[in-house]
Coordinates of C-alpha atoms in Angstrom, one line a residue:
M1 CA 4.5 -13.4 0.9
S2 CA 4.9 -16.1 -1.9
T3 CA 1.2 -15.1 -3.4
L4 CA 2.0 -11.5 -3.9
S5 CA 5.0 -12.2 -6.4
N6 CA 3.2 -11.7 -9.3
S7 CA -0.3 -10.5 -8.2
V8 CA -2.4 -7.2 -9.5
R9 CA -5.3 -5.3 -8.5
L10 CA -7.4 -2.9 -10.5
T11 CA -10.3 -0.5 -10.1
G12 CA -12.0 1.1 -13.5
F13 CA -14.2 1.1 -16.6
L14 CA -13.7 -0.4 -19.5
G15 CA -13.1 1.9 -22.6
A16 CA -14.9 -0.4 -25.2
A17 CA -17.2 -3.3 -25.4
P18 CA -15.6 -6.6 -24.7
E19 CA -13.4 -8.0 -27.8
V20 CA -14.1 -11.8 -28.2
K21 CA -11.3 -14.0 -29.8
F22 CA -10.5 -17.6 -30.0
T23 CA -7.1 -19.3 -29.7
D24 CA -5.6 -21.8 -32.5
N25 CA -7.5 -24.4 -30.7
E26 CA -10.7 -22.9 -30.1
K27 CA -10.3 -21.7 -26.3
K28 CA -12.6 -18.7 -26.0
Y29 CA -10.9 -15.4 -24.4
V30 CA -12.3 -11.6 -24.4
K31 CA -9.6 -8.6 -24.5
L32 CA -10.9 -5.6 -22.1
S33 CA -9.3 -2.1 -22.1
L34 CA -9.7 -1.0 -18.5
A35 CA -8.9 2.8 -17.6
T36 CA -7.6 3.6 -14.3
N37 CA -7.7 7.3 -12.4
H38 CA -5.0 8.5 -10.6
F39 CA -5.7 12.1 -9.1
R40 CA -2.5 14.8 -8.1
K41 CA -1.9 18.1 -7.3
N42 CA 0.3 20.0 -10.1
D43 CA 2.8 22.9 -9.5
Q44 CA 0.1 25.4 -9.2
G45 CA -1.6 23.2 -6.2
D46 CA -4.4 22.1 -9.2
R47 CA -6.0 19.1 -9.0
V48 CA -5.3 17.1 -11.7
K49 CA -6.4 14.0 -13.3
E50 CA -4.4 11.2 -14.8
V51 CA -5.5 8.2 -16.8
N52 CA -3.3 4.7 -17.3
W53 CA -5.2 2.2 -19.7
H54 CA -4.4 -1.6 -18.8
P55 CA -5.3 -4.6 -21.4
I56 CA -7.1 -7.1 -19.7
V57 CA -7.7 -10.5 -20.7
L58 CA -10.6 -13.1 -19.5
W59 CA -11.1 -17.1 -20.4
E60 CA -13.6 -19.3 -20.9
Q61 CA -16.7 -19.1 -18.4
Q62 CA -15.5 -15.4 -17.2
A63 CA -15.0 -14.5 -20.8
T64 CA -18.5 -15.8 -21.6
L65 CA -20.1 -13.6 -18.3
A66 CA -18.1 -10.5 -19.5
E67 CA -19.3 -11.1 -23.3
K68 CA -23.2 -10.8 -21.8
Y69 CA -22.9 -8.5 -19.3
L70 CA -20.4 -5.7 -19.8
D71 CA -19.8 -3.2 -22.1
K72 CA -18.3 0.6 -22.6
G73 CA -17.9 2.0 -19.6
S74 CA -18.9 -0.6 -17.4
K75 CA -17.1 -0.7 -13.6
I76 CA -15.4 -3.6 -12.7
A77 CA -12.6 -4.6 -10.2
V78 CA -10.5 -7.5 -11.6
E79 CA -7.4 -9.8 -9.6
G80 CA -4.9 -11.5 -11.7
R81 CA -0.9 -12.2 -12.8
L82 CA 0.6 -9.6 -15.1
V83 CA 1.9 -11.6 -18.3
S84 CA 4.6 -10.2 -20.6
R85 CA 4.8 -11.1 -24.4
Y86 CA 7.2 -10.4 -27.3
Y87 CA 5.9 -10.6 -30.8
T88 CA 7.4 -9.5 -34.2
D89 CA 4.4 -6.4 -36.1
K90 CA 3.3 -6.7 -39.0
D91 CA 6.2 -4.6 -40.2
G92 CA 9.0 -6.9 -38.8
I93 CA 9.8 -5.0 -36.0
K94 CA 9.6 -6.7 -32.4
R95 CA 7.4 -5.4 -29.9
H96 CA 6.7 -6.5 -26.0
S97 CA 3.4 -5.8 -24.1
M98 CA 2.0 -6.4 -20.7
E99 CA -1.2 -8.5 -20.0
V100 CA -3.3 -8.3 -17.1
F101 CA -4.6 -12.3 -17.3
V102 CA -7.4 -11.9 -14.6
N103 CA -7.9 -14.0 -11.9
E104 CA -10.8 -13.2 -10.5
I105 CA -13.9 -10.4 -11.4
D106 CA -16.3 -8.1 -9.7
F107 CA -19.0 -6.3 -11.7
L108 CA -19.4 -3.0 -10.2
R109 CA -21.9 -0.6 -10.3
N110 CA -21.2 2.7 -12.4

């Protein structure tokens, strides 16, 4: 069970093309916005779709593959870990964000 302590698996569609970036020491990474759908029934019994957006980060070789093969609307499955980040925005307000740092990615057919 120790391998499950910080593990996330998601399957969904990209909301935009991969955004390529580099760290200060030139390490390549790609940011993705992944949409996952959840279906439930409302009080009237109608099926309702809820969409959740997840920030995804790919590093080095995976970043290069994502840049080359993925685009808006691509379907992928990822496995990774949650990473919590704290920062101060341009207005001086302290913010918190959660991202999924990917260990494994599968490119799926739509």
